Coordinates of N, CA and C in Angstrom, one line a residue:
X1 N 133.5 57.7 110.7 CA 134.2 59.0 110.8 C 134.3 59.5 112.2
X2 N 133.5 59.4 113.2 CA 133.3 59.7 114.5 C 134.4 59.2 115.3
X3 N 134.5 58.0 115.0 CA 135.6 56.9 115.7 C 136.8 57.5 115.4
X4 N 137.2 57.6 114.2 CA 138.4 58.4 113.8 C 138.9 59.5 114.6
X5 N 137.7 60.5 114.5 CA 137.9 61.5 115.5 C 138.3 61.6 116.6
X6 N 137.4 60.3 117.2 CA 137.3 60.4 118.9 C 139.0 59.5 118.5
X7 N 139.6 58.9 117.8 CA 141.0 58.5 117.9 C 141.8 59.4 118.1
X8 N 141.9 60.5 117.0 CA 142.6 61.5 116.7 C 142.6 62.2 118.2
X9 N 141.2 62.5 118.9 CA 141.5 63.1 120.0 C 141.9 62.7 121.2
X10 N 141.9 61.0 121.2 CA 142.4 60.5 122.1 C 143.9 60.8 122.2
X11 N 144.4 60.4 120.8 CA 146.1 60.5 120.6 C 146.4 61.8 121.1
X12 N 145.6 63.2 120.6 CA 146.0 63.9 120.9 C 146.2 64.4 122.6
X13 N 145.1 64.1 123.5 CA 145.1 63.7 124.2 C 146.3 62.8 125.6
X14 N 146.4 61.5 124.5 CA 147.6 61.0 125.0 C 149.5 62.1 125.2
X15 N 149.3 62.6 124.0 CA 150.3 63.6 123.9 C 150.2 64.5 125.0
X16 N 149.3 65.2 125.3 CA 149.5 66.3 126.2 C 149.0 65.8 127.9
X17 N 149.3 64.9 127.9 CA 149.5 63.7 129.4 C 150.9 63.0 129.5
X18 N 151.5 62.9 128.2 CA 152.8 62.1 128.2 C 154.0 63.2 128.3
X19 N 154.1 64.2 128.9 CA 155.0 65.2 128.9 C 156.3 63.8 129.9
X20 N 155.8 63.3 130.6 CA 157.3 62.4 130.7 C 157.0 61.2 130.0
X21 N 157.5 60.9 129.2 CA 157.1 59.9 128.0 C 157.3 58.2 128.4
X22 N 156.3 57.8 128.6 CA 156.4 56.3 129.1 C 155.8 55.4 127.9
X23 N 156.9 54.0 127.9 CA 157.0 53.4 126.2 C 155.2 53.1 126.4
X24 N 154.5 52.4 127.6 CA 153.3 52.3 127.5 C 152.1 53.2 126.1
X25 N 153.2 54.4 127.0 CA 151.5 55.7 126.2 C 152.5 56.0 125.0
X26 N 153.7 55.7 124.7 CA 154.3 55.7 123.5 C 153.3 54.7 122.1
X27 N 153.6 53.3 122.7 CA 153.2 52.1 121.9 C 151.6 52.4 121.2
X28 N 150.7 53.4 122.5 CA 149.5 53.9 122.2 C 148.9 54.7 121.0
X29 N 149.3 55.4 121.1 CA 149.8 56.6 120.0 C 150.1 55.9 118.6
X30 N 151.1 54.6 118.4 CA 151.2 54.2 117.3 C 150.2 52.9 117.1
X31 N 149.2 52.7 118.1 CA 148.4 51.7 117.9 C 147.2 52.7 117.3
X32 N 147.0 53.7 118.0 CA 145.5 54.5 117.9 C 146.1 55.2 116.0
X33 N 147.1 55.2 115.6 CA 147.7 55.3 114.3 C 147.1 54.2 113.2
X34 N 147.4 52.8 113.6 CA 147.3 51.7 113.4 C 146.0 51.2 113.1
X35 N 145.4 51.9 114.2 CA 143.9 51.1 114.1 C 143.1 52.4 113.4
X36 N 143.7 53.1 113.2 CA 143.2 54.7 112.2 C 142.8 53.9 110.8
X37 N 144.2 53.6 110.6 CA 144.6 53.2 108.8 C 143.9 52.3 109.0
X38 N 143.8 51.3 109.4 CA 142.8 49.8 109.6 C 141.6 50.4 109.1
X39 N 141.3 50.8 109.6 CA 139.4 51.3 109.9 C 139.1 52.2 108.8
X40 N 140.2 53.0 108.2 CA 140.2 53.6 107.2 C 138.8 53.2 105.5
X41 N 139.8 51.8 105.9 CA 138.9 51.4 104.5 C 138.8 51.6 103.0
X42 N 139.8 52.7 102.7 CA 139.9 53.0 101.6 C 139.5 54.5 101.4
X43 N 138.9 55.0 102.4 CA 138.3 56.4 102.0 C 139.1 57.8 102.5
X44 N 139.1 58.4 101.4 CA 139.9 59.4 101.5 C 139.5 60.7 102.5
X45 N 138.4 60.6 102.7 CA 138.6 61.5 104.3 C 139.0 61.0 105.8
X46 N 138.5 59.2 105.6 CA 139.1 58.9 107.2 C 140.7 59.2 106.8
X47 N 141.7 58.6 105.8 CA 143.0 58.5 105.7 C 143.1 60.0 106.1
X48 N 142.6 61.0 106.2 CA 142.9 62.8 106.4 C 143.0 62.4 107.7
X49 N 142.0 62.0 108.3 CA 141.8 62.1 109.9 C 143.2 61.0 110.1
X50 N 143.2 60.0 109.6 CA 144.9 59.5 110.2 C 146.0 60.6 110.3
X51 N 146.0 61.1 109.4 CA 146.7 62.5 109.2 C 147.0 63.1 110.3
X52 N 145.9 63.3 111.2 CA 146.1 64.4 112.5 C 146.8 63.6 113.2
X53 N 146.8 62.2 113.8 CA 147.7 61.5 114.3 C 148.9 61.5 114.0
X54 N 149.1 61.1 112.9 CA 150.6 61.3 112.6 C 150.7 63.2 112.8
X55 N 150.4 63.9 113.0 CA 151.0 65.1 112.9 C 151.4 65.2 114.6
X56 N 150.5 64.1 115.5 CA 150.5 64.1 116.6 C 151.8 63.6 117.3
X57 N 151.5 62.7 116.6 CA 153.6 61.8 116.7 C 154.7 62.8 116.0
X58 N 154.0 63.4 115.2 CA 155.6 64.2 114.7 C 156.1 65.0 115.6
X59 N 155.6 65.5 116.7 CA 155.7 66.8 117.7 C 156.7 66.0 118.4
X60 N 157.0 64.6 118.6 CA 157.1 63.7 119.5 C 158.7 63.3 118.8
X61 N 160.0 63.7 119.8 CA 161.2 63.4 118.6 C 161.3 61.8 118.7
X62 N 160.9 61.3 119.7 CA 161.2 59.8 119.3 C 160.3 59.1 118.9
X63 N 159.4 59.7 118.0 CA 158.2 59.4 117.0 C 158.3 59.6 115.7
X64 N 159.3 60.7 115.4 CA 159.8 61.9 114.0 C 159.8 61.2 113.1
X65 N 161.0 60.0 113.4 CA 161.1 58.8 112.0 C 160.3 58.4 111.7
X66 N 159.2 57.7 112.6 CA 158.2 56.8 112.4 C 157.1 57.5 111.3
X67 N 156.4 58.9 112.4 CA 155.6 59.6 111.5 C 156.0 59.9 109.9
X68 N 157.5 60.2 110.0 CA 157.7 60.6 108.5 C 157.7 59.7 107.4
X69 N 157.9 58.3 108.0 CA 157.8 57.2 107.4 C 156.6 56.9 107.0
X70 N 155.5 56.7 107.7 CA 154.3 56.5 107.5 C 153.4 58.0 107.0
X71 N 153.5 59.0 107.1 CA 153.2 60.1 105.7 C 153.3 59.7 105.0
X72 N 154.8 59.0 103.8 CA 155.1 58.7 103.0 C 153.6 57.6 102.7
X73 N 154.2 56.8 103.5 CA 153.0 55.5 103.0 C 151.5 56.2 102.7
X74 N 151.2 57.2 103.6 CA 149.3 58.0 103.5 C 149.4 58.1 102.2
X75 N 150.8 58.8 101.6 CA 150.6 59.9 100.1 C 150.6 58.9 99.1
X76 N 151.4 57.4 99.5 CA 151.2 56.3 98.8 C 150.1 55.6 98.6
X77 N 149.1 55.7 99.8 CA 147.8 55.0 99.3 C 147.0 56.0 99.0
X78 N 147.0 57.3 99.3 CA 145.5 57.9 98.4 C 146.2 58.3 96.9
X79 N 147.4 58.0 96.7 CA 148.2 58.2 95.2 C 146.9 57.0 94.2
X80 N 147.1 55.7 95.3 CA 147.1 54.1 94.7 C 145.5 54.5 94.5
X81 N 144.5 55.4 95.6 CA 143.2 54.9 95.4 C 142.8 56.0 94.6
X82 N 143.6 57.2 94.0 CA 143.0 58.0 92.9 C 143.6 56.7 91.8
X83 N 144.5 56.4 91.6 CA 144.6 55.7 90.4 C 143.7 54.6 89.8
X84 N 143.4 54.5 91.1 CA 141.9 52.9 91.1 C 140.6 54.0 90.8
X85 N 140.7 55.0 91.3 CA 139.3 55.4 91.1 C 139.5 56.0 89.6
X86 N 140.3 56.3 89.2 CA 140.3 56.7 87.4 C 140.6 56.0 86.5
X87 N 140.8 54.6 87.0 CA 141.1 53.3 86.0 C 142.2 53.1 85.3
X88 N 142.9 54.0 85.5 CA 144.6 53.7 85.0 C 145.2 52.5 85.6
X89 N 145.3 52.1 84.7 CA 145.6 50.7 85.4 C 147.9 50.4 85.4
X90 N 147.9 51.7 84.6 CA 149.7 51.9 84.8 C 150.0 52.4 85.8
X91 N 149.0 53.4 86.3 CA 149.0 54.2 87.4 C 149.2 52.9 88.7
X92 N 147.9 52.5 88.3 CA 147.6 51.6 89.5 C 148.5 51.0 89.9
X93 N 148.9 50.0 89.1 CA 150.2 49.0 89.7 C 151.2 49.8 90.2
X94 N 152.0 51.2 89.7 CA 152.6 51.7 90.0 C 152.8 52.0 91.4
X95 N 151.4 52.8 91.2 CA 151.2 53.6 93.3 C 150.9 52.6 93.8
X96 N 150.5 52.0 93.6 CA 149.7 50.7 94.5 C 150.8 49.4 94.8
X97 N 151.8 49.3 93.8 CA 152.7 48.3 94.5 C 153.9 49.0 95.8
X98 N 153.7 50.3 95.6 CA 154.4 51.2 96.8 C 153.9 51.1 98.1
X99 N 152.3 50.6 98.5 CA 152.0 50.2 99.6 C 151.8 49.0 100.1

């Protein structure tokens, strides 16, 4: 969980250093995203702390798409791991083939 944070704060971080936006500290931002959801593991408070990142990129207009894209996917896997955690298994395939 700590890692997560110190990510979140790095991105955030990164953001308020990139006021002239260079693809370098761009590509950053969606790696420290990347290696969020990786590390994640399935649990539904690190996926919150991905969260702040992406709200980090959304500030960012040539991030907007990306962030909104990948929200979608966050709401699609804690959709997929309530379904696993209550054994629905209609549920499951459902949410779970969306990620």
């Amino acid at each position: 969980m700590k890692k997560l944070i110190l990510i979140a704060m790095m991105a955030s971080g990164l953001v308020a250093c990139a006021q002239s936006t260079a693809p370098q500290e761009d590509s950053r931002l969606k790696e420290a995203y990347s290696a969020c959801i990786n590390t994640a593991q399935g649990s539904p408070e690190k996926i919150e702390a991905c969260q702040s990142v992406l709200n980090v990129l959304k500030k960012e207009k040539q991030h907007q798409q990306f962030a909104d894209q990948e929200s979608v996917r966050v709401l699609d896997y804690q959709q997929c791991l309530r379904a696993t955690q209550t054994g629905n298994d209609q549920a499951v395939k459902a949410d779970c083939d969306k990620v």
